[in-house]
GROMACS .gro file of C-alpha atoms in nm:
model
  262
    1GLY     CA    1   0.000   0.000   0.000
    2GLY     CA    2   0.103   0.360  -0.045
    3GLY     CA    3   0.056   0.689   0.132
    4VAL     CA    4   0.099   1.060   0.068
    5GLY     CA    5   0.168   1.349   0.303
    6LEU     CA    6   0.214   1.724   0.312
    7GLN     CA    7   0.434   1.890   0.573
    8PHE     CA    8   0.494   2.253   0.666
    9THR     CA    9   0.761   2.357   0.916
   10ARG     CA   10   0.873   2.697   1.044
   11SER     CA   11   1.160   2.794   1.274
   12SER     CA   12   1.293   3.124   1.410
   13GLU     CA   13   1.636   3.176   1.564
   14GLY     CA   14   1.815   3.461   1.742
   15ILE     CA   15   1.750   3.831   1.777
   16ALA     CA   16   1.794   3.881   1.402
   17TYR     CA   17   1.502   3.646   1.347
   18LEU     CA   18   1.672   3.402   1.113
   19ARG     CA   19   1.361   3.228   0.983
   20LYS     CA   20   1.322   2.912   0.783
   21ASN     CA   21   0.994   2.799   0.622
   22ASN     CA   22   0.967   2.466   0.444
   23ILE     CA   23   0.684   2.293   0.263
   24ALA     CA   24   0.736   1.938   0.141
   25ALA     CA   25   0.534   1.653  -0.009
   26THR     CA   26   0.597   1.291   0.090
   27TYR     CA   27   0.516   0.962  -0.079
   28SER     CA   28   0.565   0.620   0.080
   29TYR     CA   29   0.508   0.264  -0.033
   30SER     CA   30   0.482  -0.038   0.200
   31VAL     CA   31   0.531  -0.409   0.138
   32GLY     CA   32   0.478  -0.701   0.373
   33GLY     CA   33   0.194  -0.838   0.584
   34ASP     CA   34   0.029  -0.800   0.922
   35ASP     CA   35   0.340  -0.914   1.113
   36PHE     CA   36   0.613  -0.743   0.911
   37VAL     CA   37   0.609  -0.426   0.704
   38THR     CA   38   0.884  -0.240   0.519
   39SER     CA   39   0.806   0.113   0.401
   40PHE     CA   40   1.005   0.324   0.157
   41GLY     CA   41   0.956   0.699   0.135
   42ILE     CA   42   1.069   1.001  -0.064
   43GLN     CA   43   1.023   1.369   0.019
   44ALA     CA   44   1.065   1.681  -0.191
   45GLY     CA   45   0.985   2.044  -0.127
   46PHE     CA   46   1.099   2.405  -0.114
   47THR     CA   47   1.254   2.609   0.165
   48ASN     CA   48   1.256   2.984   0.219
   49ARG     CA   49   1.534   3.119   0.444
   50ASN     CA   50   1.536   3.487   0.542
   51ILE     CA   51   1.694   3.719   0.798
   52ASP     CA   52   1.630   4.072   0.928
   53LEU     CA   53   1.963   4.242   0.848
   54ASP     CA   54   1.868   4.555   1.045
   55LYS     CA   55   1.881   4.356   1.369
   56LEU     CA   56   2.234   4.226   1.324
   57VAL     CA   57   2.494   4.360   1.570
   58PHE     CA   58   2.863   4.384   1.473
   59ALA     CA   59   3.184   4.432   1.672
   60ASP     CA   60   3.208   4.807   1.599
   61GLN     CA   61   2.868   4.855   1.769
   62ILE     CA   62   2.988   4.710   2.100
   63ASP     CA   63   3.177   4.890   2.376
   64ALA     CA   64   3.412   4.669   2.580
   65SER     CA   65   3.280   4.818   2.906
   66THR     CA   66   2.914   4.894   2.846
   67GLY     CA   67   2.819   4.650   2.571
   68PHE     CA   68   2.591   4.749   2.283
   69ILE     CA   69   2.605   5.119   2.189
   70PRO     CA   70   2.246   5.247   2.145
   71GLY     CA   71   2.185   5.422   1.813
   72SER     CA   72   2.515   5.306   1.666
   73SER     CA   73   2.561   5.193   1.306
   74SER     CA   74   2.815   4.953   1.164
   75SER     CA   75   3.061   4.991   0.878
   76ALA     CA   76   3.039   4.617   0.809
   77GLN     CA   77   2.934   4.519   0.459
   78LEU     CA   78   2.592   4.355   0.475
   79PRO     CA   79   2.502   4.051   0.264
   80ASP     CA   80   2.367   4.115  -0.084
   81ILE     CA   81   2.042   3.931  -0.017
   82SER     CA   82   1.833   3.857   0.291
   83ASN     CA   83   1.588   3.613   0.135
   84ARG     CA   84   1.665   3.280  -0.032
   85PHE     CA   85   1.462   2.994  -0.183
   86TYR     CA   86   1.591   2.646  -0.259
   87PHE     CA   87   1.475   2.294  -0.345
   88ASP     CA   88   1.531   2.021  -0.085
   89ALA     CA   89   1.487   1.643  -0.100
   90GLY     CA   90   1.519   1.336   0.121
   91THR     CA   91   1.446   0.964   0.140
   92GLY     CA   92   1.410   0.694   0.403
   93VAL     CA   93   1.314   0.338   0.492
   94ASN     CA   94   1.120   0.206   0.793
   95MET     CA   95   1.076  -0.155   0.908
   96VAL     CA   96   0.828  -0.288   1.164
   97PHE     CA   97   0.822  -0.644   1.299
   98ARG     CA   98   0.550  -0.689   1.560
   99ASN     CA   99   0.671  -0.476   1.855
  100PHE     CA  100   1.003  -0.367   1.705
  101MET     CA  101   1.064  -0.078   1.467
  102ALA     CA  102   1.386   0.046   1.303
  103GLY     CA  103   1.467   0.276   1.018
  104ALA     CA  104   1.696   0.531   0.861
  105SER     CA  105   1.658   0.848   0.658
  106ILE     CA  106   1.873   1.092   0.463
  107TYR     CA  107   1.780   1.461   0.438
  108HIS     CA  108   1.921   1.734   0.211
  109ILE     CA  109   2.038   1.481  -0.048
  110ASN     CA  110   2.094   1.758  -0.302
  111LYS     CA  111   2.298   1.969  -0.054
  112PRO     CA  112   2.120   2.300  -0.123
  113ASP     CA  113   2.309   2.629  -0.108
  114GLU     CA  114   2.187   2.842   0.188
  115SER     CA  115   2.423   3.137   0.142
  116PHE     CA  116   2.307   3.500   0.169
  117THR     CA  117   2.644   3.640   0.060
  118GLY     CA  118   2.705   3.477  -0.277
  119VAL     CA  119   2.985   3.263  -0.133
  120GLN     CA  120   2.858   2.908  -0.164
  121SER     CA  121   2.746   2.749   0.164
  122LYS     CA  122   2.599   2.404   0.104
  123LEU     CA  123   2.378   2.241   0.365
  124PRO     CA  124   2.535   1.900   0.449
  125MET     CA  125   2.329   1.584   0.425
  126ARG     CA  126   2.172   1.479   0.754
  127ILE     CA  127   2.162   1.106   0.830
  128VAL     CA  128   1.927   0.968   1.096
  129GLY     CA  129   1.900   0.612   1.227
  130TYR     CA  130   1.657   0.494   1.495
  131ALA     CA  131   1.508   0.192   1.671
  132SER     CA  132   1.210   0.147   1.907
  133LEU     CA  133   1.058  -0.138   2.108
  134LYS     CA  134   0.698  -0.137   2.230
  135ILE     CA  135   0.655  -0.307   2.570
  136SER     CA  136   0.304  -0.370   2.704
  137LEU     CA  137   0.231  -0.290   3.070
  138LEU     CA  138  -0.091  -0.493   3.067
  139SER     CA  139  -0.119  -0.869   3.113
  140GLN     CA  140  -0.380  -0.900   2.838
  141TYR     CA  141  -0.214  -0.779   2.521
  142SER     CA  142  -0.235  -0.816   2.144
  143TYR     CA  143   0.001  -0.631   1.915
  144TYR     CA  144  -0.288  -0.593   1.670
  145GLU     CA  145  -0.457  -0.358   1.917
  146ASP     CA  146  -0.353  -0.001   1.990
  147ASP     CA  147  -0.552   0.096   2.301
  148GLY     CA  148  -0.333  -0.056   2.574
  149MET     CA  149  -0.064   0.096   2.793
  150TYR     CA  150   0.296   0.078   2.675
  151VAL     CA  151   0.650   0.186   2.751
  152ILE     CA  152   0.841   0.251   2.430
  153PRO     CA  153   1.220   0.286   2.472
  154SER     CA  154   1.398   0.434   2.169
  155VAL     CA  155   1.741   0.536   2.046
  156VAL     CA  156   1.820   0.786   1.768
  157TYR     CA  157   2.151   0.867   1.599
  158TYR     CA  158   2.211   1.187   1.401
  159GLN     CA  159   2.498   1.290   1.176
  160GLN     CA  160   2.532   1.606   0.971
  161GLY     CA  161   2.869   1.700   0.828
  162ALA     CA  162   3.126   1.660   1.105
  163SER     CA  163   2.862   1.683   1.380
  164GLN     CA  164   2.711   1.381   1.551
  165ALA     CA  165   2.452   1.341   1.826
  166PHE     CA  166   2.279   1.057   2.005
  167SER     CA  167   1.942   1.051   2.182
  168ALA     CA  168   1.797   0.786   2.410
  169GLY     CA  169   1.469   0.791   2.596
  170ALA     CA  170   1.131   0.636   2.651
  171GLN     CA  171   0.766   0.719   2.601
  172LEU     CA  172   0.468   0.619   2.811
  173LYS     CA  173   0.169   0.571   2.585
  174TYR     CA  174  -0.188   0.514   2.701
  175ARG     CA  175  -0.460   0.532   2.439
  176SER     CA  176  -0.462   0.889   2.308
  177VAL     CA  177  -0.190   1.032   2.535
  178ASN     CA  178   0.185   0.995   2.492
  179MET     CA  179   0.449   1.136   2.731
  180GLY     CA  180   0.823   1.109   2.670
  181LEU     CA  181   1.155   1.189   2.836
  182TRP     CA  182   1.478   1.197   2.635
  183TYR     CA  183   1.850   1.249   2.693
  184ARG     CA  184   2.065   1.391   2.415
  185THR     CA  185   2.443   1.410   2.379
  186SER     CA  186   2.642   1.659   2.172
  187ALA     CA  187   2.898   1.586   1.900
  188GLN     CA  188   3.165   1.547   2.171
  189ASN     CA  189   2.950   1.283   2.350
  190THR     CA  190   2.894   1.523   2.640
  191PRO     CA  191   2.549   1.590   2.794
  192ASP     CA  192   2.359   1.838   2.579
  193ALA     CA  193   1.990   1.843   2.676
  194LEU     CA  194   1.695   1.678   2.844
  195VAL     CA  195   1.383   1.671   2.628
  196VAL     CA  196   1.025   1.641   2.751
  197SER     CA  197   0.749   1.565   2.501
  198PHE     CA  198   0.369   1.533   2.504
  199ILE     CA  199   0.141   1.408   2.228
  200PHE     CA  200  -0.240   1.421   2.243
  201ASP     CA  201  -0.489   1.275   1.996
  202ILE     CA  202  -0.790   1.507   1.979
  203PHE     CA  203  -0.990   1.237   1.805
  204LYS     CA  204  -0.906   0.900   1.663
  205ASN     CA  205  -1.100   0.653   1.451
  206GLY     CA  206  -0.926   0.320   1.513
  207LYS     CA  207  -1.095   0.148   1.220
  208ASN     CA  208  -0.952   0.371   0.951
  209GLY     CA  209  -0.652   0.533   1.121
  210GLU     CA  210  -0.801   0.884   1.104
  211LYS     CA  211  -0.668   1.112   1.375
  212LEU     CA  212  -0.588   1.472   1.463
  213ARG     CA  213  -0.295   1.503   1.699
  214LEU     CA  214  -0.116   1.780   1.883
  215GLY     CA  215   0.246   1.756   1.995
  216ILE     CA  216   0.476   1.975   2.203
  217SER     CA  217   0.831   1.926   2.324
  218HIS     CA  218   1.084   2.131   2.518
  219ASP     CA  219   1.464   2.101   2.519
  220ALA     CA  220   1.628   2.196   2.850
  221THR     CA  221   1.996   2.263   2.784
  222THR     CA  222   2.239   2.084   3.018
  223SER     CA  223   2.568   2.168   2.841
  224LYS     CA  224   2.810   2.451   2.925
  225ILE     CA  225   2.567   2.681   2.745
  226ASN     CA  226   2.334   2.640   3.040
  227TYR     CA  227   1.957   2.667   3.059
  228THR     CA  228   1.972   3.008   3.230
  229ASN     CA  229   2.141   3.157   2.923
  230THR     CA  230   1.934   2.984   2.654
  231SER     CA  231   1.592   2.909   2.814
  232GLY     CA  232   1.600   2.598   2.597
  233SER     CA  233   1.384   2.559   2.287
  234THR     CA  234   1.022   2.461   2.232
  235GLU     CA  235   0.862   2.288   1.935
  236ALA     CA  236   0.493   2.238   1.860
  237SER     CA  237   0.317   2.039   1.589
  238VAL     CA  238  -0.031   1.968   1.453
  239GLY     CA  239  -0.092   1.661   1.238
  240TYR     CA  240  -0.387   1.505   1.059
  241GLU     CA  241  -0.384   1.150   0.922
  242LYS     CA  242  -0.645   0.954   0.732
  243TYR     CA  243  -0.654   0.610   0.574
  244PHE     CA  244  -0.809   0.580   0.229
  245PRO     CA  245  -0.995   0.253   0.160
  246GLY     CA  246  -0.832   0.032  -0.100
  247SER     CA  247  -0.478   0.161  -0.045
  248SER     CA  248  -0.384  -0.167   0.126
  249SER     CA  249  -0.526  -0.517   0.166
  250TYR     CA  250  -0.364  -0.568   0.508
  251ASN     CA  251  -0.527  -0.472   0.837
  252LYS     CA  252  -0.217  -0.318   0.993
  253PHE     CA  253  -0.134  -0.106   0.688
  254ASN     CA  254  -0.427   0.121   0.761
  255GLY     CA  255  -0.215   0.411   0.879
  256LEU     CA  256  -0.145   0.236   1.210
  257ARG     CA  257   0.191   0.058   1.202
  258CYS     CA  258   0.427   0.348   1.279
  259TYR     CA  259   0.156   0.515   1.485
  260ASP     CA  260   0.172   0.220   1.729
  261PHE     CA  261   0.508   0.355   1.845
  262TYR     CA  262   0.404   0.719   1.896
   0.00000   0.00000   0.00000
């Protein structure tokens, strides 16, 4: 069976409001049966990256004793452009066998140029690998059902350019509520952050996989750049999923296999 998706993401960083907006379409195709499924996916879309140049602060606007000089201007040469569009693409594979899931994905396969200055600055490919195990907390359990109570330990590995990171954690899932706690290391394998996540299904139709879900997570920095200085970072998401009859002849293909783990 196959599936399609549409994703929109937006991020904002720093006082200069470096913003990134991305819209991407996804197509996946699954093979297998009720016990084992392998899914292959491709993603393609466009990204807009922009920055407010007027809010940048340079060295000649800072006094060594008092800090930023109000009303000052800089002699620094500003970038030629503050707005950039580029195409971005990725691919991945996901495998589920009963209560075990593993997969890998590659983002930014085409290494798009993000530069504002005209000097080429390619975005390195990002490689992600992960594995999860769903453990029932109830004595009466069937992996075909999704309404029990579970602990789901997971590990995730990230690599982008010379940077690497590793996350490990667990989620507690009960029906339409999912709570998670994660630990993340930096590229130097030193503690980087604790992550708390919550996922809520506003409604869910178990027979056809239709659901509207809200998610929120917060990263609390534990590295030398401490939480007092950064206040961490917060992410929020809204997702809608629906199964279309006839897209698969298998019961567990109905938009539910990966959802069992989240």
